[in-house]
mmCIF file of C-alpha atoms (C1' of nucleotides) in Angstrom:
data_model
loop_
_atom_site.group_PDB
_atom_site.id
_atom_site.type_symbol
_atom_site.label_atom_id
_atom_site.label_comp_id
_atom_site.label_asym_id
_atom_site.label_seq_id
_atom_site.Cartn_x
_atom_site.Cartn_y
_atom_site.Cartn_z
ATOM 1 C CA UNK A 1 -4.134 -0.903 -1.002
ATOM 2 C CA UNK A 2 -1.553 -0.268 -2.276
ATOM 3 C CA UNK A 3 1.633 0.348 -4.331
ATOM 4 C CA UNK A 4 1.998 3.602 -6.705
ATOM 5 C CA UNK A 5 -0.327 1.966 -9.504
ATOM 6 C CA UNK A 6 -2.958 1.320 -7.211
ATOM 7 C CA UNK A 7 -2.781 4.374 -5.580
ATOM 8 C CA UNK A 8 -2.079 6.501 -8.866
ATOM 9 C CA UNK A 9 -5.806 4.632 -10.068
ATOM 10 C CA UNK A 10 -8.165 5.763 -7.321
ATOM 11 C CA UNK A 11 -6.582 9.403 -8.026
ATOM 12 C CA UNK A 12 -7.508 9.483 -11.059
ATOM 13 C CA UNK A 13 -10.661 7.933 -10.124
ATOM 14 C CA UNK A 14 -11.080 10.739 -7.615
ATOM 15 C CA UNK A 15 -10.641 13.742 -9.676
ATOM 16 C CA UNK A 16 -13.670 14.122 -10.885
ATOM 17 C CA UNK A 17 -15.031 14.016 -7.774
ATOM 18 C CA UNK A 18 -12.321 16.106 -5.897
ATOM 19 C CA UNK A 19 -10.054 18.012 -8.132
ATOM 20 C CA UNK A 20 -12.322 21.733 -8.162
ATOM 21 C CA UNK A 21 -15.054 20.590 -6.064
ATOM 22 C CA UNK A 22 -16.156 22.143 -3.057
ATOM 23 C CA UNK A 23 -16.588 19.684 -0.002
ATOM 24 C CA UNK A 24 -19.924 20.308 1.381
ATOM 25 C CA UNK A 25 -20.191 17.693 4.005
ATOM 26 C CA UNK A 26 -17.757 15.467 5.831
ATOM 27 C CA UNK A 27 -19.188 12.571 7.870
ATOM 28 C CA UNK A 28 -17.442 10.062 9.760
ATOM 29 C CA UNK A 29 -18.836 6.987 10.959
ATOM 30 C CA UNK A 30 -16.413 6.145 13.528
ATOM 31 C CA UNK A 31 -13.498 8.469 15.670
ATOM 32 C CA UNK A 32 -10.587 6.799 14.193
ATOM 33 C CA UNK A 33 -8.740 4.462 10.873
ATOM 34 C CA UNK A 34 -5.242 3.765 12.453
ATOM 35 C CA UNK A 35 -5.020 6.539 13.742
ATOM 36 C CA UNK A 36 -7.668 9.358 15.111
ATOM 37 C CA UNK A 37 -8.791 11.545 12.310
ATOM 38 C CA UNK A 38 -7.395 15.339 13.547
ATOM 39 C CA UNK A 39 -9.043 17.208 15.518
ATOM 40 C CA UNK A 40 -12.392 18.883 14.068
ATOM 41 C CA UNK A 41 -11.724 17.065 10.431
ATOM 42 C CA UNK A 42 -15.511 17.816 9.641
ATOM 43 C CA UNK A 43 -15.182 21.488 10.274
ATOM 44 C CA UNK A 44 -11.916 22.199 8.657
ATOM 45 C CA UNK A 45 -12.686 20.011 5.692
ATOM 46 C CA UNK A 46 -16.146 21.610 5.274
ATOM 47 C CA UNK A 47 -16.562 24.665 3.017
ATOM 48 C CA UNK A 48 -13.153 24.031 1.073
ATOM 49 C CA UNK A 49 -12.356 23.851 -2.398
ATOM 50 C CA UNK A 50 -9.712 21.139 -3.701
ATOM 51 C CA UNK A 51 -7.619 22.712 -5.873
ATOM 52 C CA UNK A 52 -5.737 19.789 -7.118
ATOM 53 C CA UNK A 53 -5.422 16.159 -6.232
ATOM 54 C CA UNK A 54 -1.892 14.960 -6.440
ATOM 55 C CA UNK A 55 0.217 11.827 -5.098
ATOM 56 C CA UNK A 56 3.225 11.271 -3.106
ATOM 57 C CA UNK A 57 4.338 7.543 -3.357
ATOM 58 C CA UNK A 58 1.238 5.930 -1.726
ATOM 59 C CA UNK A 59 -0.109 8.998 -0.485
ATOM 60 C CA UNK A 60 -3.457 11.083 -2.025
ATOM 61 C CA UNK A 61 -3.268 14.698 -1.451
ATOM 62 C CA UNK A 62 -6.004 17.513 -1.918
ATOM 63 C CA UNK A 63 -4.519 20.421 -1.836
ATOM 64 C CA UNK A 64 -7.259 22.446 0.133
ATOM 65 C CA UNK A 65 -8.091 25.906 -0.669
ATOM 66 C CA UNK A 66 -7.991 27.362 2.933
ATOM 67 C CA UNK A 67 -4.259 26.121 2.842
ATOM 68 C CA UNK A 68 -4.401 22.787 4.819
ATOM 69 C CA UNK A 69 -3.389 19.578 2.345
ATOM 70 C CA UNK A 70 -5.335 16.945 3.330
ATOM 71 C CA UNK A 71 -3.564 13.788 3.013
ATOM 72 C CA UNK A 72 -4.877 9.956 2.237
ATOM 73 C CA UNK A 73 -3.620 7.155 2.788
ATOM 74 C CA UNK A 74 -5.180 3.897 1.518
ATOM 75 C CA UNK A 75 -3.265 1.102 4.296
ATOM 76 C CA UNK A 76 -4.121 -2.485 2.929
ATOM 77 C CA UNK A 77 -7.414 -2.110 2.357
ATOM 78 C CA UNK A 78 -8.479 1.154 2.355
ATOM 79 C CA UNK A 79 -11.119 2.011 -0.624
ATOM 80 C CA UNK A 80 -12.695 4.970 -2.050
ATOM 81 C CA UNK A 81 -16.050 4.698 -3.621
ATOM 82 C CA UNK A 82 -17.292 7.975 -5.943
ATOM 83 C CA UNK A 83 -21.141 7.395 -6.423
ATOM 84 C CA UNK A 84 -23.231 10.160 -8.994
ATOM 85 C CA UNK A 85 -26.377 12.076 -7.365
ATOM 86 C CA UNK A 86 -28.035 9.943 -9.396
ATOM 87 C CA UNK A 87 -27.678 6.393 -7.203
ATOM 88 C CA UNK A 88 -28.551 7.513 -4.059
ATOM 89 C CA UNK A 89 -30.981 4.583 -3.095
ATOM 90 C CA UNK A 90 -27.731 2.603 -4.119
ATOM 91 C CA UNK A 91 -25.550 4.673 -1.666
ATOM 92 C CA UNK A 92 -27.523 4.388 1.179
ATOM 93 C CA UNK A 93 -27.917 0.908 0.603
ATOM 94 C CA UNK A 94 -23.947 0.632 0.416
ATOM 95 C CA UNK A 95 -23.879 2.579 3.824
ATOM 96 C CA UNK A 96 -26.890 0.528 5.694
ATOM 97 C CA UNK A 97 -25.498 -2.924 4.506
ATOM 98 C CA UNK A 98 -21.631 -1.939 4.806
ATOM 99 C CA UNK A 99 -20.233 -2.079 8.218
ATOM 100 C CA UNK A 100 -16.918 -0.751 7.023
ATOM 101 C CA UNK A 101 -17.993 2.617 6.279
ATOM 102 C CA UNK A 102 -15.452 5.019 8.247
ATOM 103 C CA UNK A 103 -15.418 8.378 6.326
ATOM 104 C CA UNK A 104 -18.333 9.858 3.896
ATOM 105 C CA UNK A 105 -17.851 13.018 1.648
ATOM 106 C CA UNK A 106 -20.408 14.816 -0.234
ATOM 107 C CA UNK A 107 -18.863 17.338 -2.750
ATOM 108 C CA UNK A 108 -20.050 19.441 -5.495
ATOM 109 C CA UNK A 109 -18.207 19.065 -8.488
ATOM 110 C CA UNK A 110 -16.712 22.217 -10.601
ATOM 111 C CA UNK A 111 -19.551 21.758 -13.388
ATOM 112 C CA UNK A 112 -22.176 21.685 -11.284
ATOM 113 C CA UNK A 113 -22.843 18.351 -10.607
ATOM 114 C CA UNK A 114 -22.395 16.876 -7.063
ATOM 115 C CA UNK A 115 -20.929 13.394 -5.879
ATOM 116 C CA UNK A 116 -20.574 11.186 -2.838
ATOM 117 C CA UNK A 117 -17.240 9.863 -2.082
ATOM 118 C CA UNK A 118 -16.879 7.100 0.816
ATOM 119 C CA UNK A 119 -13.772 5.756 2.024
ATOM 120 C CA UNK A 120 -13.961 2.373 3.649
ATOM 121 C CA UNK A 121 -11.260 0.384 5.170
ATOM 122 C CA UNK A 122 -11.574 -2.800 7.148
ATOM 123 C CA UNK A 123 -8.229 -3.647 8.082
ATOM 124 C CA UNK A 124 -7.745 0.213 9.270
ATOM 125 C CA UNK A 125 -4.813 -0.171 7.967
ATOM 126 C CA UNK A 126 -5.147 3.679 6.204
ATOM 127 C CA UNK A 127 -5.506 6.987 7.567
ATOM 128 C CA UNK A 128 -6.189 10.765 6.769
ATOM 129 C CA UNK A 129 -4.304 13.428 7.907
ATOM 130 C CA UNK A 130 -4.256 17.552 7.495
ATOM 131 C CA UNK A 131 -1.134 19.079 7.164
ATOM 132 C CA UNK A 132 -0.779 22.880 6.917
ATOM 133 C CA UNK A 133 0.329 24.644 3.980
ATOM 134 C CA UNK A 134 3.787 24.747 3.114
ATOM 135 C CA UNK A 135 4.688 22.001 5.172
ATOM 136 C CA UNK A 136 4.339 18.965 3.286
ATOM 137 C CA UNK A 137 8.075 18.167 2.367
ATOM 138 C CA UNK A 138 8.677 18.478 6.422
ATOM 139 C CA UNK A 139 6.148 16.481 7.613
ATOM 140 C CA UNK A 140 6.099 13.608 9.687
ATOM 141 C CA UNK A 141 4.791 11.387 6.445
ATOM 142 C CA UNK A 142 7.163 13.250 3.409
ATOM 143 C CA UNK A 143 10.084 13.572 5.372
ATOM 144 C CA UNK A 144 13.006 12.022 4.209
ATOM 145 C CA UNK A 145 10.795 9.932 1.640
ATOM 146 C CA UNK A 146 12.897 9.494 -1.729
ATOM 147 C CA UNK A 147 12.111 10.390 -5.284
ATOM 148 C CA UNK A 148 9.384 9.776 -7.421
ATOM 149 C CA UNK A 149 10.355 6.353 -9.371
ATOM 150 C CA UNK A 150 8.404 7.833 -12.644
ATOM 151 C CA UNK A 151 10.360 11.352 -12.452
ATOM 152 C CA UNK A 152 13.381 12.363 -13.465
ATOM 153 C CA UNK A 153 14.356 12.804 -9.982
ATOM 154 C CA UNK A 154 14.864 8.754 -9.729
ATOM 155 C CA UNK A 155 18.012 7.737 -11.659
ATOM 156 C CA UNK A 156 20.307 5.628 -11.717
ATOM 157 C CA UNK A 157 22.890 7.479 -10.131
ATOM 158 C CA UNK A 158 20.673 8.500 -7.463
ATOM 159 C CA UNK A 159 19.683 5.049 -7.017
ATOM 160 C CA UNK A 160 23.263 3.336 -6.650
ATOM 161 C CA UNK A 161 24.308 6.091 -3.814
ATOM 162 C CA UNK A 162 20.864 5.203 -1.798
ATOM 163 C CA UNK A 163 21.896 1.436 -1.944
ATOM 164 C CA UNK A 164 25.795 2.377 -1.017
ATOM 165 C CA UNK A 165 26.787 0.883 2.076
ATOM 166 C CA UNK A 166 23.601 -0.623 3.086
ATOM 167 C CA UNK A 167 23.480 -4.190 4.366
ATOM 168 C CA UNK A 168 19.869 -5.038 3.893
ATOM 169 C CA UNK A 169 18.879 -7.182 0.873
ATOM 170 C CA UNK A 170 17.801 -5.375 -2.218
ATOM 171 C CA UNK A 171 14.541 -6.335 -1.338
ATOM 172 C CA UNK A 172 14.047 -4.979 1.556
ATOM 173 C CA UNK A 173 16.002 -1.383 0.065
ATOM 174 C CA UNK A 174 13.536 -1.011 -2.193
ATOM 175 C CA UNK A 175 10.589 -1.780 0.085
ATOM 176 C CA UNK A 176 12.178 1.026 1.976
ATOM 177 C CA UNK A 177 10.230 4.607 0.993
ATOM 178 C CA UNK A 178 13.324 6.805 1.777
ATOM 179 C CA UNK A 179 15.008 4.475 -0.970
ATOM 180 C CA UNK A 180 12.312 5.228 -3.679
ATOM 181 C CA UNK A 181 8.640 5.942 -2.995
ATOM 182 C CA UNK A 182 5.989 4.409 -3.839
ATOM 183 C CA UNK A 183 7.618 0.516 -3.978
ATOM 184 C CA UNK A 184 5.257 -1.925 -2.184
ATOM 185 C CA UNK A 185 6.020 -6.106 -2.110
ATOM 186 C CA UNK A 186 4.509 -7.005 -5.810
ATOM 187 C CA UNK A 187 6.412 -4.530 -7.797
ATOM 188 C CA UNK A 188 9.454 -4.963 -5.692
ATOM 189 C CA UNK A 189 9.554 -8.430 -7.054
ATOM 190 C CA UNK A 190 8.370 -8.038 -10.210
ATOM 191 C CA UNK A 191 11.240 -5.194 -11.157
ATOM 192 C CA UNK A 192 14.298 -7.667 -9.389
ATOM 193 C CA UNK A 193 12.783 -10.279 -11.786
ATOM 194 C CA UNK A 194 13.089 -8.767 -14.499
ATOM 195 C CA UNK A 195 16.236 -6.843 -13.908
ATOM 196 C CA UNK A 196 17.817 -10.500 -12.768
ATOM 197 C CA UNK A 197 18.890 -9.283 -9.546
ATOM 198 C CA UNK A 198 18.636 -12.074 -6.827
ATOM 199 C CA UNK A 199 16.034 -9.984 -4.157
ATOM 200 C CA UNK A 200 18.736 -11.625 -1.598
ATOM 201 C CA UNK A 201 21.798 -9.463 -3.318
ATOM 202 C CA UNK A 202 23.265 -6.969 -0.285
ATOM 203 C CA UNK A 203 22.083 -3.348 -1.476
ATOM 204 C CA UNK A 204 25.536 -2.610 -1.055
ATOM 205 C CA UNK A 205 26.647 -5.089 -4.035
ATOM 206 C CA UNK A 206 23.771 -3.116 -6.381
ATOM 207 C CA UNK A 207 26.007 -0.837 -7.731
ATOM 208 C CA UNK A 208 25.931 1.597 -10.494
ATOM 209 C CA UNK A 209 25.973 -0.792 -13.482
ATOM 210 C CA UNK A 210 23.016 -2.752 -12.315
ATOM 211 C CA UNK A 211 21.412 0.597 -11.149
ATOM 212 C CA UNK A 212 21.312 1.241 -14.794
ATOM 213 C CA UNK A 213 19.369 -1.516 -15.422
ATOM 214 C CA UNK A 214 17.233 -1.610 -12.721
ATOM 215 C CA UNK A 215 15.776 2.065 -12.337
ATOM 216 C CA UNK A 216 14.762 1.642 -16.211
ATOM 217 C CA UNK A 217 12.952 -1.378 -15.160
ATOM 218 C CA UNK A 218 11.210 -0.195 -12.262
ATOM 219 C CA UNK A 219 10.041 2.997 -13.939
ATOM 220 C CA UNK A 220 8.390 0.366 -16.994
ATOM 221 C CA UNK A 221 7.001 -2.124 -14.311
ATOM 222 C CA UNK A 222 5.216 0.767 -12.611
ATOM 223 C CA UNK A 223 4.174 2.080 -15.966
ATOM 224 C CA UNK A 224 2.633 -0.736 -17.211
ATOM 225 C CA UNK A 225 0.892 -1.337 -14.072
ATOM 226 C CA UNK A 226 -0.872 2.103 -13.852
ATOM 227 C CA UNK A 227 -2.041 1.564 -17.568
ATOM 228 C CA UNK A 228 -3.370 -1.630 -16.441
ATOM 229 C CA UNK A 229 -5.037 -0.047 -13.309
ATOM 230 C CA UNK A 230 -3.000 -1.706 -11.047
ATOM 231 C CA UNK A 231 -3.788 -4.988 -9.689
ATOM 232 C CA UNK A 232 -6.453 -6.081 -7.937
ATOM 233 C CA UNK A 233 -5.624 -9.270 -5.678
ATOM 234 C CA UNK A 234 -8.283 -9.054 -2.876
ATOM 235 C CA UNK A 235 -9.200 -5.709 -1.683
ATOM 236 C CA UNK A 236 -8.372 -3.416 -4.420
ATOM 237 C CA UNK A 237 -10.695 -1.855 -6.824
ATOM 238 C CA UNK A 238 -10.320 1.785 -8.488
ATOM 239 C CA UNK A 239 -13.068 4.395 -7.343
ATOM 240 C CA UNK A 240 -15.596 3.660 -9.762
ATOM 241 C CA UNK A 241 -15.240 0.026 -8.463
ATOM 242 C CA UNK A 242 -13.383 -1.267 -11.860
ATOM 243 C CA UNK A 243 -10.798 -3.898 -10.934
ATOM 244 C CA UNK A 244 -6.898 -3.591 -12.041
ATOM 245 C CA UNK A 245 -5.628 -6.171 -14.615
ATOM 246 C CA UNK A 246 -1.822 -5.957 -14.161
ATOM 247 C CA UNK A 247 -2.022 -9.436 -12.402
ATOM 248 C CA UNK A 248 -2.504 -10.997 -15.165
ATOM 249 C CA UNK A 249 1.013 -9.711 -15.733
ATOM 250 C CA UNK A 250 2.700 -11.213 -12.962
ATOM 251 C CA UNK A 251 5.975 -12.863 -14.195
ATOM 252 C CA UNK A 252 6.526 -14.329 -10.345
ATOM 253 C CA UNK A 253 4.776 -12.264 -7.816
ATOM 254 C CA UNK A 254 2.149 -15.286 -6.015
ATOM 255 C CA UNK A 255 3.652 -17.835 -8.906
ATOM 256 C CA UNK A 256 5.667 -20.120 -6.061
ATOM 257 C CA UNK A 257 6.097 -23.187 -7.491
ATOM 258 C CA UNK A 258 5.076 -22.420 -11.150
ATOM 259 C CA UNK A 259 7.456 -22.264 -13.995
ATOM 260 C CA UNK A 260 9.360 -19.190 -14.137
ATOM 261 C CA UNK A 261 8.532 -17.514 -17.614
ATOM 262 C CA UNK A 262 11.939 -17.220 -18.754
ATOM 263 C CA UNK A 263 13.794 -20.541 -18.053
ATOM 264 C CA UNK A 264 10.667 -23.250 -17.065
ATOM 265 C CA UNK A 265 12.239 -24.021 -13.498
ATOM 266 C CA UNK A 266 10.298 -23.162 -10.439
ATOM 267 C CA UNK A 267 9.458 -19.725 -9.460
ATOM 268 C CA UNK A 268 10.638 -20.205 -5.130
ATOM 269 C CA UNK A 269 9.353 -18.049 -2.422
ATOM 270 C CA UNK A 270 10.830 -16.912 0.766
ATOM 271 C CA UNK A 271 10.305 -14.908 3.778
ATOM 272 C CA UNK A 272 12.670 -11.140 3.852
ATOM 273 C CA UNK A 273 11.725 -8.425 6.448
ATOM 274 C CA UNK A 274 8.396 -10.853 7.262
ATOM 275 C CA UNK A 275 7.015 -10.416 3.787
ATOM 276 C CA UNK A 276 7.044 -13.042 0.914
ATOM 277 C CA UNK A 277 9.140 -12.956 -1.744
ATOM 278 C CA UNK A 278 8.926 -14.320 -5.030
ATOM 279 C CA UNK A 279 11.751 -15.155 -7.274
ATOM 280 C CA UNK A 280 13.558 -16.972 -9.660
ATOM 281 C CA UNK A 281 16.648 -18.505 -8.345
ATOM 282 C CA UNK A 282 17.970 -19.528 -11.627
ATOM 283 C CA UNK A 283 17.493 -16.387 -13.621
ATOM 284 C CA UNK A 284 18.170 -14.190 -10.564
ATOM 285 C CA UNK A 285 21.638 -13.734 -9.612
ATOM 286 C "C1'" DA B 1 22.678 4.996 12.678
ATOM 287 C "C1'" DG B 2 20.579 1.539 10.652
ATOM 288 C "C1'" DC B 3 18.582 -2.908 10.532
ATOM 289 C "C1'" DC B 4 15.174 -6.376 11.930
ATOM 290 C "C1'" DT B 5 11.123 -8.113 14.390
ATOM 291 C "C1'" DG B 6 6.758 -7.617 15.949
ATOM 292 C "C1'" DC B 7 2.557 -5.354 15.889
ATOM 293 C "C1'" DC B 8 -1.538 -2.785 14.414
ATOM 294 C "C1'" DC B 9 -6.594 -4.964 12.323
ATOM 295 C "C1'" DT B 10 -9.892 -7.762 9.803
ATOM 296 C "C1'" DG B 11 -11.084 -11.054 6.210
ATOM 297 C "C1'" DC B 12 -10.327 -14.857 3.398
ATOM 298 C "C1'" DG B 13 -8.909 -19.283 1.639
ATOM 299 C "C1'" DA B 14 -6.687 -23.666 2.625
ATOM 300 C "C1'" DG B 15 -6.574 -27.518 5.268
ATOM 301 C "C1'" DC B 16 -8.235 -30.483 8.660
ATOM 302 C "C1'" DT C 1 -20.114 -27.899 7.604
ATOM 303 C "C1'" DG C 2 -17.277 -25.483 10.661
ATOM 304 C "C1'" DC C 3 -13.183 -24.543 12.943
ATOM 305 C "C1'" DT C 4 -8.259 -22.973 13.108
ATOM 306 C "C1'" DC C 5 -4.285 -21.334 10.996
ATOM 307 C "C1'" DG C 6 -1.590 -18.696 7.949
ATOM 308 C "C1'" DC C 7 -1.365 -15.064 5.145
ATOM 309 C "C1'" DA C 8 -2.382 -10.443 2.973
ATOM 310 C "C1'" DG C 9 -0.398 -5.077 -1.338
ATOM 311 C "C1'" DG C 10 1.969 -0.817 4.561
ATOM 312 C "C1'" DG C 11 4.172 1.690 8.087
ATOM 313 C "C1'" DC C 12 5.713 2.403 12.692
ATOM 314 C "C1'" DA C 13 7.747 1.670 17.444
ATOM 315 C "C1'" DG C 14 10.974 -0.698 19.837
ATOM 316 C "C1'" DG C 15 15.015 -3.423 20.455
ATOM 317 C "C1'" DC C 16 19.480 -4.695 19.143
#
DNA sequence: AGCCTGCCCTGCGAGC
DNA sequence: TGCTCGCAGGGCAGGC
């Protein structure tokens, strides 16, 4: 799954399920995602409260209340499910029928109630990962990783001395998460639409001046997206299993070939850093 | 140092 | 109908 909308959806999905619960039972239905889950996940996961579910650019974290964060991260096509006590002949159907199963928690919720959360991911794309206390800005995932694009910490200024110097298209800058987090391939193309940047512009040649109308750009993409849920394409669905509408939105992102919504000609598509790109080559410059 | 390519893995739709 | 191919929203190792 996916970008910062996406990702900032199933949170919110999850709190209710997560955020004060205590986790009474981890199951997982196979050793490994991408990677192995750590060592003893079950146990140390067991027994803990979340205090608070939060998100780093693509990344879930519960902070745990025995110290350890434990960190999510969705991949491609990595989805959480949050089914009520009440479904449980639905669950277990979901868990016979589903061969994609990989990780199964059973929490009890802060007012009493209890819930069963599965994450299942068939590309494996995702993984989960426990990172002590204190350590999350130093860790192997956070490390170097750059601001927020909805906080204050992303601005233009910020922005233009990321992009100084680099070589790389815009497009791939942006993709980059030590750039600005949370940027994935549709919003990437989406924000250089709008902001009428060519996604084949030398990061180096973004300077301040279009900085200032980019960040404001990205920052209202993303915004719109999370009201809309994100987008759902092909795997993606929010925890209750509601899809995202922002595609509907999509001013070139998948449109190759279609009229660009600003000046009729053809929205084009090439290939940067292996990943398609959708633009306008008239309106983008 | 920083960039690019290839790869991880499975599923799906398009095209034959 | 059934096969193959290309492609998919991410991140990392390796090579240059």
């Amino acid at each position: 799954m996916p970008e910062l909308p996406e990702v900032e959806t199933v949170r919110r999905g999850l709190v209710p399920a997560f955020e004060g619960a205590l986790i009474e039972k981890v199951t997982l239905f196979r050793p490994d995602l991408r990677f192995p889950f750590p060592n003893e996940f079950p146990a140390r996961l067991e027994g803990q409260r979340v205090d608070r579910l939060a998100r780093r650019g693509k990344y879930i974290i519960a902070d745990l209340t025995g110290g350890e964060h434990l960190i999510m991260h969705l991949g491609m096509s990595g989805r959480f499910t949050v089914l009520g006590q009440g479904t449980p002949g639905h669950y277990a159907h979901q868990v016979a029928g589903d061969q994609h199963v990989h990780a199964h928690f059973q929490t009890h919720t802060a007012d009493g109630g209890r819930a069963d959360v599965h994450y299942a991911d068939p590309r494996r794309f995702g993984f989960m990962d426990l990172v002590p206390q204190g350590a999350l800005e130093t860790c192997r995932h956070f490390a170097g990783m750059g601001p927020e694009p909805l906080s204050d910490d992303f601005h233009p200024e910020g922005l233009a001395e990321a992009l100084r110097g680099k070589r790389s298209p815009i497009k791939s800058a942006l993709l980059d998460q030590k750039v600005v987090a949370g940027l994935g391939n549709i919003y990437v193309c989406e924000a250089l639409f709008r902001a009428r940047i060519s996604p084949r512009r030398l990061a180096a040649n973004v300077g301040l001046k279009r900085c200032r109308t980019l960040v404001p750009i990205i920052k209202a993409v993303l915004m719109e997206a999370v009201v809309a849920g994100g987008s759902s394409l092909r795997d993606y669905a929010a925890a209750d299993g509601s899809m995202g509408m922002f595609q509907h939105h999509f001013d070139v992102y998948g449109r190759e070939g279609e009229p660009c919504m600003a000046c009729g000609g053809p929205v084009s598509r090439l290939v940067q850093s292996g990943r398609s790109t959708f633009f306008c080559g008239h309106c983008q410059r």
